[in-house]
């Protein structure tokens, strides 16, 4: 089968391309990416072919999707702070861009797997986050990801499109960059520790997250594609682990065998307080799934950084 990965030159996308390359049932992998946050170098050794361009380019998108048996739609303008800086840009790529991808898939009934985010739960304080909970986005990013999933799931009843939407939680691992204003917490901590600098924690550090190793995410995405998994409602892609940001700082320091020095800064607007997935639906759809532990995931990520992978 041939697979298109939008946003495939990004962190999760390039890890997925690596996973797809190891699957005998997968033939050609085409990546459509405008390289706004991704990089062609991420695809080295994956065998995936990069088409540089935007999902907002209707003609290009139609051409790319034409020969695909499945599309994994990861292209997005990520990050809460980035969306606070320019809400319309997030809307355009994450909401309008998703409708463009859906339209390209609809014409041929192409199976679509799309990325949403745990940020859609927002101000809802119940834990763990079950997919049936209401959604209350706290940022333009979260609102735009809610649009991503709502449009994708509406194309099932409206047009018979076979689709699956995952809500990713905090994904981390090799290829996730540090050293930029919108960097995620795991690469930021590792990068700071490697430089001998304090780890920056926004707020008191007792906010919690459900960290998911990217290798596990890539395996689930590839399984979903190969088995053509669909679901009428969104599916959490995380495993119910709950770690505070302060605890993460200590775990990173332990993995790196370094001392930990923490610098607190003001809490960031739009950030949720606590996050932890209910993984019941995920485990029903993907029985036998085994997640990489935080301990092992951090070891792999630190190894990648130490090998020079994270150099800015
Ligand atoms: P990323 O920034 O590394 O990947 C996004 C990719 O999309 C990049 O390669 C970027 O160049 C590309 N892109 C952006 N705009 C585009 C456009 N108009 N046309 C084509 N390509 C475009 O981020 P990621 O962490 O790999 O995120 C992948 C997906 O997962 C996104 O949809 C994101 O919202 C979602 N997600 C990620 C996390 C996480 O923890 N990393 C959590 C929740 C949801």
Coordinates of C-alpha atoms and ligand atoms in Angstrom, one line a residue:
X1 CA 0.0 0.0 0.0
X2 CA 1.1 3.6 -0.7
X3 CA 0.9 6.1 2.1
X4 CA 0.9 9.9 2.1
X5 CA 2.1 11.7 5.3
X6 CA 1.3 15.4 5.5
X7 CA 3.7 17.1 7.8
X8 CA 6.0 14.0 7.4
X9 CA 9.2 16.0 7.7
X10 CA 8.3 17.1 11.2
X11 CA 9.1 15.3 14.5
X12 CA 6.3 12.8 14.7
X13 CA 6.0 12.5 10.9
X14 CA 9.6 11.6 10.3
X15 CA 9.5 9.0 13.1
X16 CA 6.4 7.6 11.4
X17 CA 8.2 7.4 8.0
X18 CA 11.0 5.4 9.7
X19 CA 8.4 3.0 11.1
X20 CA 6.5 2.7 7.8
X21 CA 9.8 1.9 6.0
X22 CA 10.1 -1.2 8.3
X23 CA 6.7 -2.5 7.3
X24 CA 6.7 -5.0 4.4
X25 CA 3.1 -4.2 3.5
X26 CA 3.9 -0.5 2.9
X27 CA 5.2 0.5 -0.6
X28 CA 5.7 4.1 -1.5
X29 CA 5.7 6.8 1.2
X30 CA 5.1 10.4 0.0
X31 CA 5.6 13.3 2.4
X32 CA 3.9 16.7 1.8
X33 CA 5.5 19.3 3.9
X34 CA 6.2 23.0 3.6
X35 CA 9.2 22.7 5.9
X36 CA 7.9 25.6 8.1
X37 CA 8.9 23.6 11.3
X38 CA 10.0 20.3 9.8
X39 CA 13.2 19.6 7.9
X40 CA 14.2 17.5 4.9
X41 CA 17.1 16.1 7.0
X42 CA 14.6 14.3 9.3
X43 CA 13.7 12.0 6.4
X44 CA 17.3 10.8 5.7
X45 CA 17.3 7.0 5.5
X46 CA 13.5 6.6 5.6
X47 CA 13.1 6.1 1.8
X48 CA 10.2 8.5 1.9
X49 CA 9.9 11.0 -1.0
X50 CA 9.5 14.7 0.0
X51 CA 7.2 16.9 -1.9
X52 CA 7.8 20.4 -0.7
X53 CA 4.6 22.5 -0.5
X54 CA 1.6 23.4 1.5
X55 CA -1.6 21.4 2.3
X56 CA -3.3 24.7 1.5
X57 CA -2.3 24.3 -2.2
X58 CA -5.3 22.4 -3.5
X59 CA -3.8 21.3 -6.8
X60 CA -0.6 20.0 -5.3
X61 CA -2.5 18.2 -2.6
X62 CA -4.8 16.5 -5.1
X63 CA -1.7 15.3 -7.1
X64 CA 0.0 14.0 -4.0
X65 CA -3.1 12.2 -2.6
X66 CA -4.1 10.7 -6.0
X67 CA -2.1 7.4 -5.7
X68 CA -2.5 6.9 -1.9
X69 CA -4.2 4.1 -0.2
X70 CA -4.0 6.0 3.1
X71 CA -3.2 9.5 4.3
X72 CA -1.8 10.3 7.7
X73 CA -2.5 14.0 8.3
X74 CA 0.0 15.5 10.7
X75 CA 0.7 18.8 9.0
X76 CA -0.2 21.6 11.4
X77 CA 1.1 24.8 12.9
X78 CA 1.8 23.4 16.4
X79 CA 2.2 24.9 19.9
X80 CA -0.1 26.9 22.1
X81 CA 2.2 30.0 22.4
X82 CA 2.6 30.1 18.6
X83 CA -1.2 30.3 18.3
X84 CA -1.4 33.1 20.9
X85 CA 1.1 35.0 18.7
X86 CA -0.9 34.5 15.5
X87 CA -4.3 32.8 15.9
X88 CA -5.3 33.2 12.3
X89 CA -2.2 31.4 11.0
X90 CA -3.0 28.4 13.3
X91 CA -6.6 28.4 12.1
X92 CA -5.6 28.5 8.5
X93 CA -3.3 25.5 8.6
X94 CA -5.0 23.4 11.3
X95 CA -8.7 24.0 10.4
X96 CA -8.8 25.1 6.7
X97 CA -5.8 22.9 5.8
X98 CA -7.6 19.9 7.3
X99 CA -10.7 20.5 5.2
X100 CA -8.4 20.7 2.1
X101 CA -6.9 17.3 3.1
X102 CA -10.4 15.8 3.7
X103 CA -11.6 17.0 0.3
X104 CA -8.7 15.4 -1.4
X105 CA -9.4 12.1 0.4
X106 CA -13.1 12.3 -0.1
X107 CA -12.9 12.1 -3.9
X108 CA -11.3 8.6 -3.7
X109 CA -12.6 7.4 -0.3
X110 CA -9.0 7.4 0.9
X111 CA -8.5 6.2 4.5
X112 CA -7.5 9.1 6.7
X113 CA -5.7 9.1 10.1
X114 CA -5.6 12.6 11.6
X115 CA -3.8 14.2 14.5
X116 CA -5.7 16.1 17.2
X117 CA -4.5 17.0 20.6
X118 CA -5.2 16.5 24.3
X119 CA -5.3 20.3 24.5
X120 CA -9.0 20.1 23.3
X121 CA -10.0 19.0 26.9
X122 CA -8.7 22.4 28.1
X123 CA -10.5 23.7 31.1
X124 CA -12.2 20.4 31.9
X125 CA -10.6 19.3 35.2
X126 CA -11.8 15.6 35.3
X127 CA -9.0 13.0 35.3
X128 CA -8.3 10.8 33.5
X129 CA -9.4 12.4 30.3
X130 CA -12.0 10.1 28.8
X131 CA -13.0 10.8 25.2
X132 CA -16.6 11.3 26.2
X133 CA -15.7 14.4 28.4
X134 CA -16.7 17.8 27.1
X135 CA -14.1 19.9 25.4
X136 CA -13.2 23.4 26.5
X137 CA -10.2 24.8 24.6
X138 CA -8.0 27.3 26.3
X139 CA -6.1 28.6 23.3
X140 CA -6.5 29.2 19.6
X141 CA -4.3 26.1 19.0
X142 CA -6.7 23.9 21.0
X143 CA -9.7 25.4 19.2
X144 CA -8.1 24.7 15.8
X145 CA -7.3 21.1 16.7
X146 CA -10.9 20.7 17.8
X147 CA -11.8 21.9 14.4
X148 CA -9.4 19.3 12.9
X149 CA -11.1 16.5 14.6
X150 CA -14.7 17.7 14.2
X151 CA -14.3 18.1 10.5
X152 CA -12.5 14.8 10.1
X153 CA -15.2 12.9 12.1
X154 CA -18.0 14.7 10.3
X155 CA -16.7 13.4 6.9
X156 CA -17.7 9.9 8.0
X157 CA -21.5 10.4 8.3
X158 CA -21.5 13.1 5.7
X159 CA -19.5 11.4 2.9
X160 CA -18.7 7.9 4.0
X161 CA -15.0 8.8 4.5
X162 CA -13.2 6.1 6.5
X163 CA -11.3 8.1 9.2
X164 CA -9.6 7.8 12.6
X165 CA -8.7 10.8 14.8
X166 CA -6.0 10.5 17.5
X167 CA -5.7 12.9 20.4
X168 CA -1.9 13.0 21.0
X169 CA -0.8 14.0 24.5
X170 CA 2.8 15.1 25.2
X171 CA 4.8 13.2 22.6
X172 CA 8.6 13.3 23.0
X173 CA 11.6 11.5 21.6
X174 CA 14.4 11.7 18.9
X175 CA 13.9 14.4 16.2
X176 CA 12.0 16.8 18.5
X177 CA 14.0 20.0 18.3
X178 CA 15.1 22.3 21.2
X179 CA 16.6 25.7 21.0
X180 CA 13.6 27.7 19.6
X181 CA 10.9 29.8 21.3
X182 CA 8.2 27.2 21.0
X183 CA 10.2 24.1 22.0
X184 CA 8.5 21.3 24.0
X185 CA 9.4 20.6 27.6
X186 CA 11.4 17.3 27.1
X187 CA 13.9 18.6 24.5
X188 CA 14.2 22.0 26.3
X189 CA 15.2 20.2 29.5
X190 CA 17.7 17.9 27.9
X191 CA 19.2 20.8 25.8
X192 CA 19.5 23.0 28.9
X193 CA 21.1 20.2 31.0
X194 CA 23.6 19.5 28.2
X195 CA 24.6 23.2 28.2
X196 CA 24.9 23.2 32.0
X197 CA 22.1 25.7 32.2
X198 CA 19.1 25.7 34.6
X199 CA 15.9 24.0 33.5
X200 CA 13.1 26.5 32.9
X201 CA 9.8 25.6 34.6
X202 CA 6.7 27.7 33.9
X203 CA 4.7 28.2 37.1
X204 CA 5.1 26.0 40.1
X205 CA 6.0 22.8 38.1
X206 CA 3.2 20.8 39.8
X207 CA 1.2 20.8 36.5
X208 CA 1.1 17.2 35.2
X209 CA 1.4 15.7 31.7
X210 CA 1.0 12.3 30.1
X211 CA 4.3 11.8 28.2
X212 CA 4.2 9.4 25.2
X213 CA 7.3 8.2 23.5
X214 CA 7.3 8.9 19.8
X215 CA 8.3 5.3 18.8
X216 CA 5.1 4.1 20.4
X217 CA 3.0 6.8 18.6
X218 CA 4.6 5.9 15.3
X219 CA 3.9 2.2 15.8
X220 CA 0.2 2.9 16.5
X221 CA -0.1 5.2 13.5
X222 CA 1.5 2.6 11.2
X223 CA -0.8 -0.2 12.6
X224 CA -3.9 2.1 12.1
X225 CA -2.9 2.6 8.5
X226 CA -2.1 -1.1 7.8
X227 CA -5.3 -2.4 9.4
X228 CA -7.4 0.6 8.1
X229 CA -8.7 1.3 11.6
X230 CA -11.6 3.7 11.8
X231 CA -13.6 5.1 14.8
X232 CA -16.6 7.4 14.9
X233 CA -15.2 9.3 17.9
X234 CA -11.7 10.6 18.8
X235 CA -9.2 8.2 20.4
X236 CA -6.7 9.2 23.1
X237 CA -3.1 8.1 22.1
X238 CA -1.5 8.0 25.5
X239 CA -1.3 5.5 28.3
X240 CA -2.5 7.2 31.5
X241 CA 0.8 8.0 33.1
X242 CA 0.8 11.3 35.0
X243 CA 4.1 13.0 35.7
X244 CA 4.6 16.6 37.0
X245 CA 6.9 18.9 35.2
X246 CA 9.1 19.1 38.3
X247 CA 9.3 15.3 38.4
X248 CA 10.2 15.2 34.7
X249 CA 13.1 17.6 35.5
X250 CA 14.4 15.2 38.1
X251 CA 14.0 12.2 35.8
X252 CA 15.9 14.0 33.0
X253 CA 18.7 14.9 35.4
X254 CA 18.8 11.3 36.6
X255 CA 19.0 9.9 33.1
X256 CA 21.8 12.4 32.3
X257 CA 23.5 11.8 35.6
X258 CA 23.6 15.5 36.1
X259 CA 22.6 17.9 38.9
X260 CA 19.3 19.6 38.5
X261 CA 18.9 23.4 38.8
X262 CA 15.5 24.8 38.2
X263 CA 14.5 28.3 37.2
X264 CA 10.8 29.2 37.6
X265 CA 9.1 31.6 35.2
X266 CA 5.5 32.9 35.0
X267 CA 2.9 30.3 34.0
X268 CA 2.1 30.4 30.3
X269 CA -1.3 31.5 29.1
X270 CA -3.3 28.7 27.4
X271 CA -1.5 25.8 29.2
X272 CA -3.8 23.2 30.8
X273 CA -3.1 22.3 34.5
X274 CA -3.3 18.5 34.4
X275 CA -3.3 16.0 31.7
X276 CA -3.7 12.2 31.8
X277 CA -5.3 10.0 29.3
X278 CA -7.9 7.3 29.7
X279 CA -6.5 4.6 27.4
X280 CA -9.5 2.2 27.3
X281 CA -10.6 3.0 23.7
X282 CA -7.0 2.9 22.4
X283 CA -6.5 -0.6 24.0
X284 CA -9.7 -1.9 22.6
X285 CA -8.7 -0.8 19.1
X286 CA -5.1 -1.9 19.4
X287 CA -5.0 -4.9 21.7
X288 CA -1.6 -6.1 22.8
X289 CA -0.1 -2.7 22.4
X290 CA 3.0 -2.1 24.6
X291 CA 4.1 1.4 25.4
X292 CA 7.8 2.4 25.8
X293 CA 8.3 3.5 29.4
X294 CA 9.3 7.1 30.3
X295 CA 12.6 5.8 31.7
X296 CA 13.5 4.1 28.4
X297 CA 12.1 6.8 26.3
X298 CA 14.2 9.4 28.0
X299 CA 17.3 7.3 27.7
X300 CA 16.7 7.0 23.9
X301 CA 16.0 10.8 23.6
X302 CA 19.2 11.7 25.6
X303 CA 21.2 9.3 23.4
X304 CA 19.9 11.1 20.3
X305 CA 20.8 14.5 21.7
X306 CA 24.2 13.3 22.8
X307 CA 24.8 12.0 19.3
X308 CA 24.4 15.6 18.1
X309 CA 20.9 15.1 16.8
X310 CA 19.5 18.0 18.7
X311 CA 22.1 20.6 17.8
X312 CA 20.5 23.8 16.7
Ligands
LIG1 P1 6.1 19.4 13.9 O1 6.1 20.9 13.8 O2 7.4 18.7 14.0 O3 5.4 18.8 12.6 C1 4.4 19.5 11.8 C2 4.8 19.4 10.4 O4 3.9 20.1 9.6 C3 6.2 20.2 10.1 O5 7.0 19.3 9.4 C4 5.8 21.4 9.3 O6 6.8 21.8 8.4 C5 4.5 20.9 8.6 N1 3.6 21.9 8.1 C6 3.2 23.0 8.8 N2 2.3 23.7 8.0 C7 2.2 23.0 6.9 C8 1.5 23.2 5.7 N3 0.7 24.3 5.5 N4 1.6 22.4 4.7 C9 2.4 21.3 4.8 N5 3.1 21.0 5.9 C10 3.0 21.9 6.9 O7 5.1 18.9 15.0 P2 4.8 17.5 15.6 O8 5.0 17.5 17.0 O9 5.5 16.4 14.8 O10 3.2 17.4 15.4 C11 2.6 16.6 14.4 C12 1.1 16.7 14.6 O11 0.8 16.2 15.9 C13 0.5 18.1 14.5 O12 -0.8 18.0 13.9 C14 0.3 18.5 16.0 O13 -0.7 19.4 16.1 C15 0.0 17.1 16.6 N6 0.3 17.0 18.1 C16 1.6 17.0 18.5 C17 1.8 16.8 19.8 C18 3.2 16.7 20.4 O14 3.3 16.5 21.6 N7 4.2 16.8 19.6 C19 0.7 16.8 20.8 C20 -0.6 17.0 20.3 C21 -0.8 17.0 18.9

